[in-house]
Amino acid sequence: MNAPEPKPWIMAIDPYKPGRSTTDSGAKAVKLSSNENPLGTSPAARQAFASAAHSLERYPDASGTELRDAIAAIHGLDPARIIYGNGSDEVLHLAAGAFAGPGDEVIYVNYGFTVYPIATRRVGATPVVAPDRDYATDVDAILACVTERTKIIFIANPNNPTGTYAPRAEIERLHAGLPGHVLLVLDHAYAEYIEGSDDDGGMALAKTASNVLVTRTFSKMFGLAAERIGWGYAAEPIIEAMHRIRLPFSITIAGTAAALAALGDTGFVEHTRAHNAEWRRWFAGEIAKLGNAGIRAVPSQANFVLVLFEGELTAEAAYKGLMDAGYIVRWLPGQGLPHGLRITIGTEDDNRGVIAALRRMSGAGAGVEADAG
Ligand SMILES: *Cc1c(COP(=O)(O)O)cnc(C)c1O
């Protein structure tokens, strides 16, 4: 063959499919397909972003000092041990790039985040999928997959697209069962949405263990998905290796300014957290009322709910019906969930509208009952 040939492991990648933002008919619709913040972003972040228009000719600070210092101050971390990237997606890719390659194995769970197989195959490593337990992370199943060739385990906690959460004791048990050569990556994209003050203990592990990387993002709770800023925390040798392959200017001046302002606006974060907790509870309660129609919600600790259609109304029909009603959600046949819709928690109007449409389609009636809840 007389043409450049891509690497076979690159051609084995199933390209990432983002949440849709347009409907089949082109009619305007509410986008509940990418877990974005329905309340927007902090006004302070908007303002900081706008003022960055004055320095478009400048390169950003290649060491991200201001951002690392601000994150470190808020979370009580060592700024030297913070990596950052173009979204936490880039940080996940850096971990794969620095710690896995051809012949190595990378473990993630069935119904895991779709970036993990891409990051794994990109570096020529072999994906190993651990079975789930009723859609949730199963620590024993993961431990059973670990071999001498295992280099990385990717876990999103809470997980996307299932919304399930592995509690602290489980994460600690997983870490305790791992050989030291395995890097445990705990993807905390939705950590801010967990109910209660507890987290999964990931950051505490990252502070002390030599093989734990926690990743965080400004895309979800902080409402800055457009600006692509994520970060990670781990032992210094892990971070140092990742910095070697990081693009020197992966985050922008405007994005950094917005992130710094967003960090300072705790009011916006608290408001988002309270809104999400209230409406996630309401949404799950309304879905529970559709149990007779074979519809159920997987318990979620994130800003979305995975709804399963196991009765007469199929997920595909519900997906199309919701689109006709003006709501774009995520149907997941490509992720082994042809019976599932991932629905982002929206504004009050959005949530009530989605439930009313689902009631209508499932034959439960549109009405009064749903609104009384
Ligand atoms: C949204 C998401 C991310 C982060 O995305 P970035 O915008 O790249 O920071 C990471 N992991 C999971 C599981 C997500 O759902």
mmCIF file of N, CA and C in Angstrom, residues 127-186:
data_model
loop_
_atom_site.group_PDB
_atom_site.id
_atom_site.type_symbol
_atom_site.label_atom_id
_atom_site.label_comp_id
_atom_site.label_asym_id
_atom_site.label_seq_id
_atom_site.Cartn_x
_atom_site.Cartn_y
_atom_site.Cartn_z
ATOM 1 N N PRO A 127 -7.516 -2.783 26.425
ATOM 2 C CA PRO A 127 -8.596 -2.548 27.387
ATOM 3 C C PRO A 127 -9.076 -3.853 28.019
ATOM 4 N N VAL A 128 -9.343 -3.801 29.309
ATOM 5 C CA VAL A 128 -9.930 -4.936 30.022
ATOM 6 C C VAL A 128 -11.171 -4.410 30.742
ATOM 7 N N VAL A 129 -12.328 -4.983 30.418
ATOM 8 C CA VAL A 129 -13.586 -4.471 30.973
ATOM 9 C C VAL A 129 -14.050 -5.352 32.130
ATOM 10 N N ALA A 130 -14.146 -4.767 33.313
ATOM 11 C CA ALA A 130 -14.619 -5.506 34.494
ATOM 12 C C ALA A 130 -16.144 -5.473 34.527
ATOM 13 N N PRO A 131 -16.780 -6.630 34.802
ATOM 14 C CA PRO A 131 -18.247 -6.647 34.850
ATOM 15 C C PRO A 131 -18.798 -5.723 35.942
ATOM 16 N N ASP A 132 -19.983 -5.180 35.698
ATOM 17 C CA ASP A 132 -20.647 -4.320 36.683
ATOM 18 C C ASP A 132 -21.484 -5.174 37.633
ATOM 19 N N ARG A 133 -21.957 -4.570 38.724
ATOM 20 C CA ARG A 133 -22.950 -5.227 39.578
ATOM 21 C C ARG A 133 -24.199 -4.359 39.576
ATOM 22 N N ASP A 134 -25.221 -4.781 38.838
ATOM 23 C CA ASP A 134 -26.439 -3.988 38.638
ATOM 24 C C ASP A 134 -26.093 -2.533 38.287
ATOM 25 N N TYR A 135 -25.270 -2.370 37.287
ATOM 26 C CA TYR A 135 -24.851 -1.078 36.720
ATOM 27 C C TYR A 135 -23.814 -0.338 37.564
ATOM 28 N N ALA A 136 -23.481 -0.842 38.744
ATOM 29 C CA ALA A 136 -22.539 -0.133 39.627
ATOM 30 C C ALA A 136 -21.158 -0.777 39.589
ATOM 31 N N THR A 137 -20.167 -0.028 40.065
ATOM 32 C CA THR A 137 -18.786 -0.498 40.127
ATOM 33 C C THR A 137 -18.668 -1.653 41.118
ATOM 34 N N ASP A 138 -18.047 -2.755 40.679
ATOM 35 C CA ASP A 138 -17.890 -3.948 41.504
ATOM 36 C C ASP A 138 -16.403 -4.131 41.797
ATOM 37 N N VAL A 139 -16.006 -3.794 43.017
ATOM 38 C CA VAL A 139 -14.588 -3.816 43.387
ATOM 39 C C VAL A 139 -13.983 -5.209 43.229
ATOM 40 N N ASP A 140 -14.725 -6.237 43.636
ATOM 41 C CA ASP A 140 -14.179 -7.594 43.523
ATOM 42 C C ASP A 140 -13.952 -7.983 42.065
ATOM 43 N N ALA A 141 -14.878 -7.571 41.193
ATOM 44 C CA ALA A 141 -14.725 -7.884 39.761
ATOM 45 C C ALA A 141 -13.489 -7.181 39.192
ATOM 46 N N ILE A 142 -13.239 -5.957 39.656
ATOM 47 C CA ILE A 142 -12.058 -5.234 39.177
ATOM 48 C C ILE A 142 -10.787 -5.926 39.667
ATOM 49 N N LEU A 143 -10.762 -6.259 40.959
ATOM 50 C CA LEU A 143 -9.563 -6.906 41.518
ATOM 51 C C LEU A 143 -9.270 -8.227 40.802
ATOM 52 N N ALA A 144 -10.343 -8.922 40.385
ATOM 53 C CA ALA A 144 -10.165 -10.204 39.697
ATOM 54 C C ALA A 144 -9.531 -10.017 38.318
ATOM 55 N N CYS A 145 -9.595 -8.807 37.767
ATOM 56 C CA CYS A 145 -9.027 -8.536 36.436
ATOM 57 C C CYS A 145 -7.551 -8.129 36.486
ATOM 58 N N VAL A 146 -7.043 -7.831 37.672
ATOM 59 C CA VAL A 146 -5.675 -7.301 37.784
ATOM 60 C C VAL A 146 -4.644 -8.402 37.512
ATOM 61 N N THR A 147 -3.690 -8.087 36.636
ATOM 62 C CA THR A 147 -2.582 -9.012 36.352
ATOM 63 C C THR A 147 -1.271 -8.236 36.452
ATOM 64 N N GLU A 148 -0.168 -8.915 36.169
ATOM 65 C CA GLU A 148 1.130 -8.219 36.151
ATOM 66 C C GLU A 148 1.185 -7.173 35.052
ATOM 67 N N ARG A 149 0.359 -7.368 34.026
ATOM 68 C CA ARG A 149 0.384 -6.414 32.913
ATOM 69 C C ARG A 149 -0.503 -5.191 33.157
ATOM 70 N N THR A 150 -1.328 -5.229 34.209
ATOM 71 C CA THR A 150 -2.215 -4.091 34.495
ATOM 72 C C THR A 150 -1.387 -2.865 34.861
ATOM 73 N N LYS A 151 -1.639 -1.741 34.187
ATOM 74 C CA LYS A 151 -0.901 -0.518 34.497
ATOM 75 C C LYS A 151 -1.803 0.566 35.068
ATOM 76 N N ILE A 152 -3.047 0.583 34.623
ATOM 77 C CA ILE A 152 -3.957 1.650 35.066
ATOM 78 C C ILE A 152 -5.349 1.058 35.306
ATOM 79 N N ILE A 153 -6.043 1.587 36.315
ATOM 80 C CA ILE A 153 -7.480 1.336 36.489
ATOM 81 C C ILE A 153 -8.171 2.697 36.465
ATOM 82 N N PHE A 154 -9.119 2.858 35.548
ATOM 83 C CA PHE A 154 -9.907 4.102 35.480
ATOM 84 C C PHE A 154 -11.262 3.870 36.139
ATOM 85 N N ILE A 155 -11.586 4.692 37.134
ATOM 86 C CA ILE A 155 -12.924 4.616 37.741
ATOM 87 C C ILE A 155 -13.494 6.021 37.842
ATOM 88 N N ALA A 156 -14.685 6.226 37.302
ATOM 89 C CA ALA A 156 -15.386 7.486 37.518
ATOM 90 C C ALA A 156 -16.303 7.283 38.721
ATOM 91 N N ASN A 157 -16.205 8.187 39.688
ATOM 92 C CA ASN A 157 -16.992 8.039 40.910
ATOM 93 C C ASN A 157 -17.484 9.400 41.373
ATOM 94 N N PRO A 158 -18.795 9.683 41.211
ATOM 95 C CA PRO A 158 -19.840 8.887 40.573
ATOM 96 C C PRO A 158 -19.506 8.575 39.112
ATOM 97 N N ASN A 159 -20.112 7.477 38.623
ATOM 98 C CA ASN A 159 -19.802 7.019 37.275
ATOM 99 C C ASN A 159 -20.738 7.665 36.245
ATOM 100 N N ASN A 160 -20.203 7.870 35.067
ATOM 101 C CA ASN A 160 -20.959 8.321 33.907
ATOM 102 C C ASN A 160 -20.904 7.197 32.875
ATOM 103 N N PRO A 161 -21.995 6.678 32.376
ATOM 104 C CA PRO A 161 -23.366 7.212 32.356
ATOM 105 C C PRO A 161 -24.320 6.643 33.410
ATOM 106 N N THR A 162 -23.853 5.887 34.393
ATOM 107 C CA THR A 162 -24.813 5.234 35.290
ATOM 108 C C THR A 162 -25.204 6.097 36.488
ATOM 109 N N GLY A 163 -24.336 7.039 36.901
ATOM 110 C CA GLY A 163 -24.610 7.880 38.067
ATOM 111 C C GLY A 163 -24.330 7.181 39.383
ATOM 112 N N THR A 164 -23.914 5.915 39.325
ATOM 113 C CA THR A 164 -23.702 5.145 40.554
ATOM 114 C C THR A 164 -22.452 5.610 41.287
ATOM 115 N N TYR A 165 -22.416 5.314 42.588
ATOM 116 C CA TYR A 165 -21.346 5.810 43.452
ATOM 117 C C TYR A 165 -20.790 4.668 44.292
ATOM 118 N N ALA A 166 -19.476 4.530 44.292
ATOM 119 C CA ALA A 166 -18.822 3.534 45.145
ATOM 120 C C ALA A 166 -18.355 4.236 46.416
ATOM 121 N N PRO A 167 -18.855 3.823 47.582
ATOM 122 C CA PRO A 167 -18.523 4.531 48.820
ATOM 123 C C PRO A 167 -17.054 4.373 49.221
ATOM 124 N N ARG A 168 -16.668 5.217 50.141
ATOM 125 C CA ARG A 168 -15.275 5.313 50.580
ATOM 126 C C ARG A 168 -14.668 3.956 50.943
ATOM 127 N N ALA A 169 -15.400 3.165 51.711
ATOM 128 C CA ALA A 169 -14.851 1.881 52.161
ATOM 129 C C ALA A 169 -14.513 0.984 50.959
ATOM 130 N N GLU A 170 -15.332 1.055 49.909
ATOM 131 C CA GLU A 170 -15.092 0.233 48.718
ATOM 132 C C GLU A 170 -13.856 0.702 47.961
ATOM 133 N N ILE A 171 -13.721 2.025 47.827
ATOM 134 C CA ILE A 171 -12.548 2.555 47.121
ATOM 135 C C ILE A 171 -11.273 2.229 47.900
ATOM 136 N N GLU A 172 -11.360 2.334 49.217
ATOM 137 C CA GLU A 172 -10.177 2.015 50.039
ATOM 138 C C GLU A 172 -9.841 0.525 49.960
ATOM 139 N N ARG A 173 -10.882 -0.298 49.892
ATOM 140 C CA ARG A 173 -10.659 -1.749 49.777
ATOM 141 C C ARG A 173 -10.019 -2.063 48.422
ATOM 142 N N LEU A 174 -10.472 -1.370 47.377
ATOM 143 C CA LEU A 174 -9.882 -1.569 46.052
ATOM 144 C C LEU A 174 -8.407 -1.185 46.074
ATOM 145 N N HIS A 175 -8.124 -0.015 46.622
ATOM 146 C CA HIS A 175 -6.732 0.436 46.648
ATOM 147 C C HIS A 175 -5.863 -0.524 47.449
ATOM 148 N N ALA A 176 -6.373 -0.974 48.586
ATOM 149 C CA ALA A 176 -5.595 -1.879 49.447
ATOM 150 C C ALA A 176 -5.299 -3.199 48.739
ATOM 151 N N GLY A 177 -6.155 -3.580 47.789
ATOM 152 C CA GLY A 177 -5.966 -4.850 47.100
ATOM 153 C C GLY A 177 -5.077 -4.771 45.869
ATOM 154 N N LEU A 178 -4.594 -3.573 45.546
ATOM 155 C CA LEU A 178 -3.819 -3.409 44.312
ATOM 156 C C LEU A 178 -2.324 -3.515 44.549
ATOM 157 N N PRO A 179 -1.604 -4.152 43.602
ATOM 158 C CA PRO A 179 -0.145 -4.082 43.654
ATOM 159 C C PRO A 179 0.311 -2.645 43.400
ATOM 160 N N GLY A 180 1.475 -2.278 43.951
ATOM 161 C CA GLY A 180 1.963 -0.902 43.875
ATOM 162 C C GLY A 180 2.199 -0.399 42.459
ATOM 163 N N HIS A 181 2.374 -1.312 41.491
ATOM 164 C CA HIS A 181 2.700 -0.849 40.130
ATOM 165 C C HIS A 181 1.458 -0.388 39.363
ATOM 166 N N VAL A 182 0.265 -0.547 39.934
ATOM 167 C CA VAL A 182 -0.966 -0.166 39.237
ATOM 168 C C VAL A 182 -1.378 1.248 39.638
ATOM 169 N N LEU A 183 -1.559 2.119 38.639
ATOM 170 C CA LEU A 183 -2.039 3.485 38.906
ATOM 171 C C LEU A 183 -3.566 3.467 38.973
ATOM 172 N N LEU A 184 -4.108 3.863 40.120
ATOM 173 C CA LEU A 184 -5.562 3.949 40.291
ATOM 174 C C LEU A 184 -5.984 5.381 39.988
ATOM 175 N N VAL A 185 -6.736 5.557 38.888
ATOM 176 C CA VAL A 185 -7.221 6.892 38.507
ATOM 177 C C VAL A 185 -8.673 7.025 38.946
ATOM 178 N N LEU A 186 -8.922 7.946 39.857
ATOM 179 C CA LEU A 186 -10.280 8.204 40.343
ATOM 180 C C LEU A 186 -10.760 9.500 39.713
#
